[in-house]
C-alpha positions as protocol buffer text, in pm:
chain_id: "A"
residue {
  index: 1
  type: UNK
  ca { x: -17 y: 0 z: 3 }
}
residue {
  index: 2
  type: UNK
  ca { x: 148 y: 320 z: -102 }
}
residue {
  index: 3
  type: UNK
  ca { x: 233 y: 589 z: 174 }
}
residue {
  index: 4
  type: UNK
  ca { x: 2 y: 894 z: 137 }
}
residue {
  index: 5
  type: UNK
  ca { x: -303 y: 1075 z: 216 }
}
residue {
  index: 6
  type: UNK
  ca { x: -662 y: 941 z: 164 }
}
residue {
  index: 7
  type: UNK
  ca { x: -906 y: 1240 z: 108 }
}
residue {
  index: 8
  type: UNK
  ca { x: -1238 y: 1100 z: 196 }
}
residue {
  index: 9
  type: UNK
  ca { x: -1598 y: 1270 z: 163 }
}
residue {
  index: 10
  type: UNK
  ca { x: -1727 y: 1173 z: 501 }
}
residue {
  index: 11
  type: UNK
  ca { x: -2101 y: 1047 z: 514 }
}
residue {
  index: 12
  type: UNK
  ca { x: -2327 y: 1199 z: 787 }
}
residue {
  index: 13
  type: UNK
  ca { x: -2413 y: 998 z: 1110 }
}
residue {
  index: 14
  type: UNK
  ca { x: -2080 y: 878 z: 1174 }
}
residue {
  index: 15
  type: UNK
  ca { x: -1773 y: 971 z: 1352 }
}
residue {
  index: 16
  type: UNK
  ca { x: -1390 y: 1037 z: 1212 }
}
residue {
  index: 17
  type: UNK
  ca { x: -1294 y: 749 z: 1407 }
}
residue {
  index: 18
  type: UNK
  ca { x: -1563 y: 552 z: 1223 }
}
residue {
  index: 19
  type: UNK
  ca { x: -1403 y: 641 z: 887 }
}
residue {
  index: 20
  type: UNK
  ca { x: -1071 y: 548 z: 1026 }
}
residue {
  index: 21
  type: UNK
  ca { x: -1167 y: 203 z: 1104 }
}
residue {
  index: 22
  type: UNK
  ca { x: -1341 y: 173 z: 750 }
}
residue {
  index: 23
  type: UNK
  ca { x: -1024 y: 292 z: 585 }
}
residue {
  index: 24
  type: UNK
  ca { x: -801 y: 57 z: 794 }
}
residue {
  index: 25
  type: UNK
  ca { x: -1002 y: -228 z: 650 }
}
residue {
  index: 26
  type: UNK
  ca { x: -998 y: -99 z: 298 }
}
residue {
  index: 27
  type: UNK
  ca { x: -625 y: -27 z: 304 }
}
residue {
  index: 28
  type: UNK
  ca { x: -514 y: -351 z: 484 }
}
residue {
  index: 29
  type: UNK
  ca { x: -318 y: -169 z: 743 }
}
residue {
  index: 30
  type: UNK
  ca { x: -396 y: -34 z: 1115 }
}
residue {
  index: 31
  type: UNK
  ca { x: -157 y: 268 z: 1041 }
}
residue {
  index: 32
  type: UNK
  ca { x: -429 y: 506 z: 947 }
}
residue {
  index: 33
  type: UNK
  ca { x: -492 y: 849 z: 1122 }
}
residue {
  index: 34
  type: UNK
  ca { x: -694 y: 1150 z: 1053 }
}
residue {
  index: 35
  type: UNK
  ca { x: -653 y: 1521 z: 1080 }
}
residue {
  index: 36
  type: UNK
  ca { x: -910 y: 1795 z: 1152 }
}
residue {
  index: 37
  type: UNK
  ca { x: -1188 y: 1587 z: 1331 }
}
residue {
  index: 38
  type: UNK
  ca { x: -1545 y: 1630 z: 1180 }
}
residue {
  index: 39
  type: UNK
  ca { x: -1837 y: 1582 z: 1404 }
}
residue {
  index: 40
  type: UNK
  ca { x: -2090 y: 1316 z: 1327 }
}
residue {
  index: 41
  type: UNK
  ca { x: -2349 y: 1546 z: 1177 }
}
residue {
  index: 42
  type: UNK
  ca { x: -2096 y: 1702 z: 925 }
}
residue {
  index: 43
  type: UNK
  ca { x: -2014 y: 1554 z: 582 }
}
residue {
  index: 44
  type: UNK
  ca { x: -1728 y: 1654 z: 366 }
}
residue {
  index: 45
  type: UNK
  ca { x: -1349 y: 1670 z: 322 }
}
residue {
  index: 46
  type: UNK
  ca { x: -1172 y: 1454 z: 581 }
}
residue {
  index: 47
  type: UNK
  ca { x: -775 y: 1416 z: 554 }
}
residue {
  index: 48
  type: UNK
  ca { x: -641 y: 1072 z: 644 }
}
residue {
  index: 49
  type: UNK
  ca { x: -296 y: 953 z: 662 }
}
residue {
  index: 50
  type: UNK
  ca { x: -169 y: 595 z: 548 }
}
residue {
  index: 51
  type: UNK
  ca { x: 123 y: 411 z: 678 }
}
residue {
  index: 52
  type: UNK
  ca { x: 429 y: 672 z: 691 }
}
residue {
  index: 53
  type: UNK
  ca { x: 205 y: 964 z: 610 }
}
residue {
  index: 54
  type: UNK
  ca { x: 24 y: 922 z: 967 }
}
residue {
  index: 55
  type: UNK
  ca { x: 351 y: 1097 z: 1072 }
}
residue {
  index: 56
  type: UNK
  ca { x: 297 y: 1367 z: 830 }
}
residue {
  index: 57
  type: UNK
  ca { x: -35 y: 1483 z: 945 }
}
residue {
  index: 58
  type: UNK
  ca { x: 76 y: 1673 z: 1264 }
}
residue {
  index: 59
  type: UNK
  ca { x: 280 y: 1892 z: 1025 }
}
residue {
  index: 60
  type: UNK
  ca { x: 32 y: 1961 z: 748 }
}
residue {
  index: 61
  type: UNK
  ca { x: -68 y: 2316 z: 691 }
}
residue {
  index: 62
  type: UNK
  ca { x: -428 y: 2269 z: 704 }
}
residue {
  index: 63
  type: UNK
  ca { x: -542 y: 2578 z: 886 }
}
residue {
  index: 64
  type: UNK
  ca { x: -755 y: 2721 z: 616 }
}
residue {
  index: 65
  type: UNK
  ca { x: -1102 y: 2574 z: 578 }
}
residue {
  index: 66
  type: UNK
  ca { x: -1415 y: 2628 z: 371 }
}
residue {
  index: 67
  type: UNK
  ca { x: -1768 y: 2486 z: 439 }
}
residue {
  index: 68
  type: UNK
  ca { x: -2133 y: 2486 z: 313 }
}
residue {
  index: 69
  type: UNK
  ca { x: -2424 y: 2512 z: 560 }
}
residue {
  index: 70
  type: UNK
  ca { x: -2795 y: 2604 z: 623 }
}
residue {
  index: 71
  type: UNK
  ca { x: -2921 y: 2799 z: 921 }
}
residue {
  index: 72
  type: UNK
  ca { x: -3270 y: 2789 z: 1055 }
}
residue {
  index: 73
  type: UNK
  ca { x: -3356 y: 3093 z: 1227 }
}
residue {
  index: 74
  type: UNK
  ca { x: -3644 y: 3101 z: 1466 }
}
residue {
  index: 75
  type: UNK
  ca { x: -3544 y: 2791 z: 1657 }
}
residue {
  index: 76
  type: UNK
  ca { x: -3275 y: 2757 z: 1927 }
}
residue {
  index: 77
  type: UNK
  ca { x: -3167 y: 2395 z: 2012 }
}
residue {
  index: 78
  type: UNK
  ca { x: -2965 y: 2258 z: 2277 }
}
residue {
  index: 79
  type: UNK
  ca { x: -2677 y: 2136 z: 2049 }
}
residue {
  index: 80
  type: UNK
  ca { x: -2703 y: 2435 z: 1810 }
}
residue {
  index: 81
  type: UNK
  ca { x: -2789 y: 2164 z: 1531 }
}
residue {
  index: 82
  type: UNK
  ca { x: -3088 y: 1972 z: 1429 }
}
residue {
  index: 83
  type: UNK
  ca { x: -3009 y: 1701 z: 1659 }
}
residue {
  index: 84
  type: UNK
  ca { x: -3054 y: 1859 z: 1973 }
}
residue {
  index: 85
  type: UNK
  ca { x: -3380 y: 1955 z: 2179 }
}
residue {
  index: 86
  type: UNK
  ca { x: -3564 y: 2239 z: 2080 }
}
residue {
  index: 87
  type: UNK
  ca { x: -3530 y: 2504 z: 2357 }
}
residue {
  index: 88
  type: UNK
  ca { x: -3697 y: 2825 z: 2218 }
}
residue {
  index: 89
  type: UNK
  ca { x: -3898 y: 2940 z: 1928 }
}
residue {
  index: 90
  type: UNK
  ca { x: -3969 y: 3291 z: 1783 }
}
residue {
  index: 91
  type: UNK
  ca { x: -4137 y: 3428 z: 1497 }
}
residue {
  index: 92
  type: UNK
  ca { x: -3918 y: 3534 z: 1211 }
}
residue {
  index: 93
  type: UNK
  ca { x: -4153 y: 3713 z: 989 }
}
residue {
  index: 94
  type: UNK
  ca { x: -4031 y: 4056 z: 1071 }
}
residue {
  index: 95
  type: UNK
  ca { x: -3669 y: 3951 z: 988 }
}
residue {
  index: 96
  type: UNK
  ca { x: -3526 y: 4145 z: 684 }
}
residue {
  index: 97
  type: UNK
  ca { x: -3267 y: 3984 z: 438 }
}
residue {
  index: 98
  type: UNK
  ca { x: -3055 y: 4318 z: 529 }
}
residue {
  index: 99
  type: UNK
  ca { x: -3064 y: 4218 z: 897 }
}
residue {
  index: 100
  type: UNK
  ca { x: -2958 y: 3843 z: 825 }
}
residue {
  index: 101
  type: UNK
  ca { x: -2662 y: 3991 z: 615 }
}
residue {
  index: 102
  type: UNK
  ca { x: -2562 y: 4228 z: 868 }
}
residue {
  index: 103
  type: UNK
  ca { x: -2575 y: 3991 z: 1140 }
}
residue {
  index: 104
  type: UNK
  ca { x: -2340 y: 3774 z: 931 }
}
residue {
  index: 105
  type: UNK
  ca { x: -2105 y: 4026 z: 821 }
}
residue {
  index: 106
  type: UNK
  ca { x: -2054 y: 4140 z: 1200 }
}
residue {
  index: 107
  type: UNK
  ca { x: -1888 y: 3824 z: 1237 }
}
residue {
  index: 108
  type: UNK
  ca { x: -1623 y: 3825 z: 960 }
}
residue {
  index: 109
  type: UNK
  ca { x: -1274 y: 3905 z: 1075 }
}
residue {
  index: 110
  type: UNK
  ca { x: -1061 y: 3786 z: 1383 }
}
residue {
  index: 111
  type: UNK
  ca { x: -1335 y: 3737 z: 1656 }
}
residue {
  index: 112
  type: UNK
  ca { x: -1379 y: 3570 z: 1994 }
}
residue {
  index: 113
  type: UNK
  ca { x: -1620 y: 3267 z: 1943 }
}
residue {
  index: 114
  type: UNK
  ca { x: -1769 y: 3029 z: 2194 }
}
residue {
  index: 115
  type: UNK
  ca { x: -1763 y: 2670 z: 2065 }
}
residue {
  index: 116
  type: UNK
  ca { x: -2066 y: 2494 z: 2029 }
}
residue {
  index: 117
  type: UNK
  ca { x: -2117 y: 2273 z: 2318 }
}
residue {
  index: 118
  type: UNK
  ca { x: -2144 y: 1958 z: 2063 }
}
residue {
  index: 119
  type: UNK
  ca { x: -1802 y: 2024 z: 1908 }
}
residue {
  index: 120
  type: UNK
  ca { x: -1519 y: 1764 z: 1921 }
}
residue {
  index: 121
  type: UNK
  ca { x: -1325 y: 1929 z: 2206 }
}
residue {
  index: 122
  type: UNK
  ca { x: -1215 y: 1712 z: 2452 }
}
residue {
  index: 123
  type: UNK
  ca { x: -1310 y: 1778 z: 2811 }
}
residue {
  index: 124
  type: UNK
  ca { x: -1111 y: 1551 z: 3054 }
}
residue {
  index: 125
  type: UNK
  ca { x: -1032 y: 1305 z: 2780 }
}
residue {
  index: 126
  type: UNK
  ca { x: -1416 y: 1294 z: 2667 }
}
residue {
  index: 127
  type: UNK
  ca { x: -1550 y: 1479 z: 2341 }
}
residue {
  index: 128
  type: UNK
  ca { x: -1795 y: 1752 z: 2430 }
}
residue {
  index: 129
  type: UNK
  ca { x: -2049 y: 1613 z: 2189 }
}
residue {
  index: 130
  type: UNK
  ca { x: -2034 y: 1290 z: 2370 }
}
residue {
  index: 131
  type: UNK
  ca { x: -2113 y: 1450 z: 2697 }
}
residue {
  index: 132
  type: UNK
  ca { x: -2392 y: 1673 z: 2566 }
}
residue {
  index: 133
  type: UNK
  ca { x: -2578 y: 1399 z: 2419 }
}
residue {
  index: 134
  type: UNK
  ca { x: -2559 y: 1166 z: 2741 }
}
residue {
  index: 135
  type: UNK
  ca { x: -2730 y: 1468 z: 2913 }
}
residue {
  index: 136
  type: UNK
  ca { x: -2438 y: 1664 z: 3052 }
}
residue {
  index: 137
  type: UNK
  ca { x: -2445 y: 2073 z: 3064 }
}
residue {
  index: 138
  type: UNK
  ca { x: -2134 y: 2177 z: 2866 }
}
residue {
  index: 139
  type: UNK
  ca { x: -2005 y: 2531 z: 2848 }
}
residue {
  index: 140
  type: UNK
  ca { x: -1682 y: 2587 z: 2667 }
}
residue {
  index: 141
  type: UNK
  ca { x: -1456 y: 2907 z: 2709 }
}
residue {
  index: 142
  type: UNK
  ca { x: -1430 y: 3150 z: 2399 }
}
residue {
  index: 143
  type: UNK
  ca { x: -1156 y: 3132 z: 2168 }
}
residue {
  index: 144
  type: UNK
  ca { x: -979 y: 3331 z: 1888 }
}
residue {
  index: 145
  type: UNK
  ca { x: -1088 y: 3235 z: 1542 }
}
residue {
  index: 146
  type: UNK
  ca { x: -1037 y: 3410 z: 1190 }
}
residue {
  index: 147
  type: UNK
  ca { x: -1340 y: 3441 z: 983 }
}
residue {
  index: 148
  type: UNK
  ca { x: -1228 y: 3546 z: 619 }
}
residue {
  index: 149
  type: UNK
  ca { x: -1567 y: 3532 z: 460 }
}
residue {
  index: 150
  type: UNK
  ca { x: -1946 y: 3436 z: 495 }
}
residue {
  index: 151
  type: UNK
  ca { x: -2143 y: 3438 z: 168 }
}
residue {
  index: 152
  type: UNK
  ca { x: -2510 y: 3425 z: 184 }
}
residue {
  index: 153
  type: UNK
  ca { x: -2605 y: 3179 z: -94 }
}
residue {
  index: 154
  type: UNK
  ca { x: -2979 y: 3195 z: -50 }
}
residue {
  index: 155
  type: UNK
  ca { x: -3243 y: 3283 z: 195 }
}
residue {
  index: 156
  type: UNK
  ca { x: -3570 y: 3113 z: 204 }
}
residue {
  index: 157
  type: UNK
  ca { x: -3818 y: 3202 z: 468 }
}
residue {
  index: 158
  type: UNK
  ca { x: -3632 y: 3101 z: 796 }
}
residue {
  index: 159
  type: UNK
  ca { x: -3345 y: 2912 z: 617 }
}
residue {
  index: 160
  type: UNK
  ca { x: -3018 y: 3078 z: 530 }
}
residue {
  index: 161
  type: UNK
  ca { x: -2781 y: 2889 z: 289 }
}
residue {
  index: 162
  type: UNK
  ca { x: -2422 y: 3004 z: 360 }
}
residue {
  index: 163
  type: UNK
  ca { x: -2065 y: 2940 z: 229 }
}
residue {
  index: 164
  type: UNK
  ca { x: -1773 y: 3022 z: 495 }
}
residue {
  index: 165
  type: UNK
  ca { x: -1416 y: 3052 z: 471 }
}
residue {
  index: 166
  type: UNK
  ca { x: -1238 y: 3054 z: 806 }
}
residue {
  index: 167
  type: UNK
  ca { x: -949 y: 2925 z: 992 }
}
residue {
  index: 168
  type: UNK
  ca { x: -927 y: 2601 z: 1211 }
}
residue {
  index: 169
  type: UNK
  ca { x: -1118 y: 2630 z: 1541 }
}
residue {
  index: 170
  type: UNK
  ca { x: -1396 y: 2777 z: 1408 }
}
residue {
  index: 171
  type: UNK
  ca { x: -1754 y: 2630 z: 1451 }
}
residue {
  index: 172
  type: UNK
  ca { x: -1993 y: 2689 z: 1194 }
}
residue {
  index: 173
  type: UNK
  ca { x: -2284 y: 2557 z: 1454 }
}
residue {
  index: 174
  type: UNK
  ca { x: -2166 y: 2876 z: 1662 }
}
residue {
  index: 175
  type: UNK
  ca { x: -2230 y: 3121 z: 1388 }
}
residue {
  index: 176
  type: UNK
  ca { x: -2590 y: 2993 z: 1320 }
}
residue {
  index: 177
  type: UNK
  ca { x: -2640 y: 3012 z: 1727 }
}
residue {
  index: 178
  type: UNK
  ca { x: -2477 y: 3368 z: 1744 }
}
residue {
  index: 179
  type: UNK
  ca { x: -2661 y: 3488 z: 1446 }
}
residue {
  index: 180
  type: UNK
  ca { x: -2990 y: 3386 z: 1593 }
}
residue {
  index: 181
  type: UNK
  ca { x: -2906 y: 3540 z: 1908 }
}
residue {
  index: 182
  type: UNK
  ca { x: -2790 y: 3867 z: 1761 }
}
residue {
  index: 183
  type: UNK
  ca { x: -3135 y: 3875 z: 1550 }
}
residue {
  index: 184
  type: UNK
  ca { x: -3333 y: 3794 z: 1877 }
}
residue {
  index: 185
  type: UNK
  ca { x: -3490 y: 3474 z: 1744 }
}
residue {
  index: 186
  type: UNK
  ca { x: -3240 y: 3212 z: 1812 }
}
residue {
  index: 187
  type: UNK
  ca { x: -3123 y: 2975 z: 1537 }
}
residue {
  index: 188
  type: UNK
  ca { x: -2949 y: 2669 z: 1484 }
}
residue {
  index: 189
  type: UNK
  ca { x: -2748 y: 2455 z: 1185 }
}
residue {
  index: 190
  type: UNK
  ca { x: -2958 y: 2209 z: 976 }
}
residue {
  index: 191
  type: UNK
  ca { x: -2684 y: 2128 z: 737 }
}
residue {
  index: 192
  type: UNK
  ca { x: -2297 y: 2144 z: 731 }
}
residue {
  index: 193
  type: UNK
  ca { x: -2036 y: 2010 z: 491 }
}
residue {
  index: 194
  type: UNK
  ca { x: -1682 y: 2086 z: 485 }
}
residue {
  index: 195
  type: UNK
  ca { x: -1557 y: 2153 z: 112 }
}
residue {
  index: 196
  type: UNK
  ca { x: -1195 y: 2265 z: 166 }
}
residue {
  index: 197
  type: UNK
  ca { x: -904 y: 2154 z: 404 }
}
residue {
  index: 198
  type: UNK
  ca { x: -605 y: 2333 z: 319 }
}
residue {
  index: 199
  type: UNK
  ca { x: -516 y: 2242 z: -54 }
}
residue {
  index: 200
  type: UNK
  ca { x: -730 y: 1965 z: -42 }
}
residue {
  index: 201
  type: UNK
  ca { x: -1093 y: 2010 z: -198 }
}
residue {
  index: 202
  type: UNK
  ca { x: -1417 y: 1835 z: -222 }
}
residue {
  index: 203
  type: UNK
  ca { x: -1332 y: 1747 z: -587 }
}
residue {
  index: 204
  type: UNK
  ca { x: -1041 y: 1552 z: -461 }
}
residue {
  index: 205
  type: UNK
  ca { x: -1242 y: 1343 z: -214 }
}
residue {
  index: 206
  type: UNK
  ca { x: -1397 y: 1019 z: -253 }
}
residue {
  index: 207
  type: UNK
  ca { x: -1661 y: 848 z: -68 }
}
residue {
  index: 208
  type: UNK
  ca { x: -1621 y: 526 z: 142 }
}
residue {
  index: 209
  type: UNK
  ca { x: -1820 y: 329 z: -135 }
}
residue {
  index: 210
  type: UNK
  ca { x: -1572 y: 491 z: -404 }
}
residue {
  index: 211
  type: UNK
  ca { x: -1267 y: 394 z: -210 }
}
residue {
  index: 212
  type: UNK
  ca { x: -1400 y: 26 z: -171 }
}
residue {
  index: 213
  type: UNK
  ca { x: -1390 y: 16 z: -555 }
}
residue {
  index: 214
  type: UNK
  ca { x: -1099 y: 201 z: -609 }
}
residue {
  index: 215
  type: UNK
  ca { x: -823 y: 306 z: -331 }
}
residue {
  index: 216
  type: UNK
  ca { x: -722 y: 640 z: -430 }
}
residue {
  index: 217
  type: UNK
  ca { x: -408 y: 764 z: -243 }
}
residue {
  index: 218
  type: UNK
  ca { x: -259 y: 1088 z: -288 }
}
residue {
  index: 219
  type: UNK
  ca { x: 122 y: 992 z: -235 }
}
residue {
  index: 220
  type: UNK
  ca { x: 326 y: 1104 z: 31 }
}
residue {
  index: 221
  type: UNK
  ca { x: 554 y: 1314 z: -187 }
}
residue {
  index: 222
  type: UNK
  ca { x: 285 y: 1489 z: -383 }
}
residue {
  index: 223
  type: UNK
  ca { x: 107 y: 1553 z: -42 }
}
residue {
  index: 224
  type: UNK
  ca { x: 435 y: 1723 z: 97 }
}
residue {
  index: 225
  type: UNK
  ca { x: 508 y: 1927 z: -221 }
}
residue {
  index: 226
  type: UNK
  ca { x: 135 y: 2046 z: -206 }
}
residue {
  index: 227
  type: UNK
  ca { x: 154 y: 2173 z: 179 }
}
residue {
  index: 228
  type: UNK
  ca { x: 509 y: 2293 z: 231 }
}
residue {
  index: 229
  type: UNK
  ca { x: 783 y: 2473 z: 61 }
}
residue {
  index: 230
  type: UNK
  ca { x: 1002 y: 2234 z: -158 }
}
residue {
  index: 231
  type: UNK
  ca { x: 1380 y: 2216 z: -184 }
}
residue {
  index: 232
  type: UNK
  ca { x: 1557 y: 1943 z: -423 }
}
residue {
  index: 233
  type: UNK
  ca { x: 1877 y: 1828 z: -266 }
}
residue {
  index: 234
  type: UNK
  ca { x: 2202 y: 1715 z: -470 }
}
residue {
  index: 235
  type: UNK
  ca { x: 2330 y: 1358 z: -374 }
}
residue {
  index: 236
  type: UNK
  ca { x: 2550 y: 1433 z: -87 }
}
residue {
  index: 237
  type: UNK
  ca { x: 2283 y: 1646 z: 96 }
}
residue {
  index: 238
  type: UNK
  ca { x: 2012 y: 1397 z: 25 }
}
residue {
  index: 239
  type: UNK
  ca { x: 2238 y: 1149 z: 200 }
}
residue {
  index: 240
  type: UNK
  ca { x: 2314 y: 1342 z: 503 }
}
residue {
  index: 241
  type: UNK
  ca { x: 1938 y: 1390 z: 536 }
}
residue {
  index: 242
  type: UNK
  ca { x: 1874 y: 1048 z: 511 }
}
residue {
  index: 243
  type: UNK
  ca { x: 2085 y: 991 z: 825 }
}
residue {
  index: 244
  type: UNK
  ca { x: 1900 y: 1284 z: 993 }
}
residue {
  index: 245
  type: UNK
  ca { x: 2211 y: 1500 z: 985 }
}
residue {
  index: 246
  type: UNK
  ca { x: 2180 y: 1886 z: 980 }
}
residue {
  index: 247
  type: UNK
  ca { x: 2213 y: 2071 z: 662 }
}
residue {
  index: 248
  type: UNK
  ca { x: 2521 y: 2291 z: 690 }
}
residue {
  index: 249
  type: UNK
  ca { x: 2337 y: 2594 z: 556 }
}
residue {
  index: 250
  type: UNK
  ca { x: 2002 y: 2757 z: 592 }
}
residue {
  index: 251
  type: UNK
  ca { x: 1728 y: 2707 z: 378 }
}
residue {
  index: 252
  type: UNK
  ca { x: 1541 y: 3013 z: 227 }
}
residue {
  index: 253
  type: UNK
  ca { x: 1219 y: 2959 z: 399 }
}
residue {
  index: 254
  type: UNK
  ca { x: 1200 y: 2967 z: 783 }
}
residue {
  index: 255
  type: UNK
  ca { x: 890 y: 2769 z: 771 }
}
residue {
  index: 256
  type: UNK
  ca { x: 916 y: 2376 z: 751 }
}
residue {
  index: 257
  type: UNK
  ca { x: 1057 y: 2267 z: 419 }
}
residue {
  index: 258
  type: UNK
  ca { x: 1017 y: 1960 z: 247 }
}
residue {
  index: 259
  type: UNK
  ca { x: 1336 y: 1799 z: 92 }
}
residue {
  index: 260
  type: UNK
  ca { x: 1323 y: 1586 z: -198 }
}
residue {
  index: 261
  type: UNK
  ca { x: 1614 y: 1400 z: -370 }
}
residue {
  index: 262
  type: UNK
  ca { x: 1671 y: 1439 z: -751 }
}
residue {
  index: 263
  type: UNK
  ca { x: 1428 y: 1142 z: -839 }
}
residue {
  index: 264
  type: UNK
  ca { x: 1157 y: 1311 z: -635 }
}
residue {
  index: 265
  type: UNK
  ca { x: 1144 y: 1095 z: -344 }
}
residue {
  index: 266
  type: UNK
  ca { x: 1051 y: 1276 z: -31 }
}
residue {
  index: 267
  type: UNK
  ca { x: 1313 y: 1289 z: 226 }
}
residue {
  index: 268
  type: UNK
  ca { x: 1232 y: 1478 z: 541 }
}
residue {
  index: 269
  type: UNK
  ca { x: 1104 y: 1814 z: 691 }
}
residue {
  index: 270
  type: UNK
  ca { x: 1365 y: 2045 z: 796 }
}
residue {
  index: 271
  type: UNK
  ca { x: 1363 y: 2380 z: 979 }
}
residue {
  index: 272
  type: UNK
  ca { x: 1641 y: 2657 z: 1014 }
}
residue {
  index: 273
  type: UNK
  ca { x: 1800 y: 2656 z: 1375 }
}
residue {
  index: 274
  type: UNK
  ca { x: 2079 y: 2907 z: 1388 }
}
residue {
  index: 275
  type: UNK
  ca { x: 2300 y: 2874 z: 1063 }
}
residue {
  index: 276
  type: UNK
  ca { x: 2190 y: 2537 z: 989 }
}
residue {
  index: 277
  type: UNK
  ca { x: 1880 y: 2340 z: 875 }
}
residue {
  index: 278
  type: UNK
  ca { x: 1796 y: 2060 z: 1133 }
}
residue {
  index: 279
  type: UNK
  ca { x: 1541 y: 1782 z: 1085 }
}
residue {
  index: 280
  type: UNK
  ca { x: 1182 y: 1783 z: 1212 }
}
residue {
  index: 281
  type: UNK
  ca { x: 1079 y: 1471 z: 1067 }
}
residue {
  index: 282
  type: UNK
  ca { x: 1249 y: 1226 z: 868 }
}
residue {
  index: 283
  type: UNK
  ca { x: 1034 y: 1001 z: 610 }
}
residue {
  index: 284
  type: UNK
  ca { x: 1281 y: 729 z: 517 }
}
């Protein structure tokens, strides 16, 4: 089995760990991990690593994400989504499109956001959404997030379709909840689909059924080249890197850099340290 990434189009109703279990069986290896957990309700892009690429997951630059979703105004729920219990209802006839758009526009930028209680954040080793769905009261502290854009795709009655571009750690359920609160009517999320994670989009993803028919893997070298600055080394330096030795020079980029030999084989991630570049992780 090729070492690399598998870009899954996660279905609704199962956890990210369930997806990992399915892919382990399809790949014939237990060395499968995932980056960027999706809650059970959500669908869309989930990035998995196979074999050596599991070690790459923690280094991948996957901070920029994109989602599509549907907000239902006028109904607030215990989980900020359609799976929770209704906690309040309000009339929405007086709401205007201008008010909805203004409420969403106010959330764009660097903001403090309180995550949804059904997020995948762990509290004492247990996911918040597990605690909520077993009847516990969960209140998470606010955190700094960046929302680059919220585009209103359509409004039909109390339903608002949106596209969101944001940083890791942003909760679309919280956007729905906060919009409802700002408008004084309550709100929750009825649909959530992740369409982009870093350089990996929904067009590259495969459903579990498609992967069962044809197991598509992004080779580890291709994945590294897509997500890191890259340098091709001459033979002597490539040999040194294979042994995890520092390069006797600085690299042009101060971020983690993917190093390749002349044949295109991915060797390691290195970072500048003083006047040398030292290994962060070697993949041989």
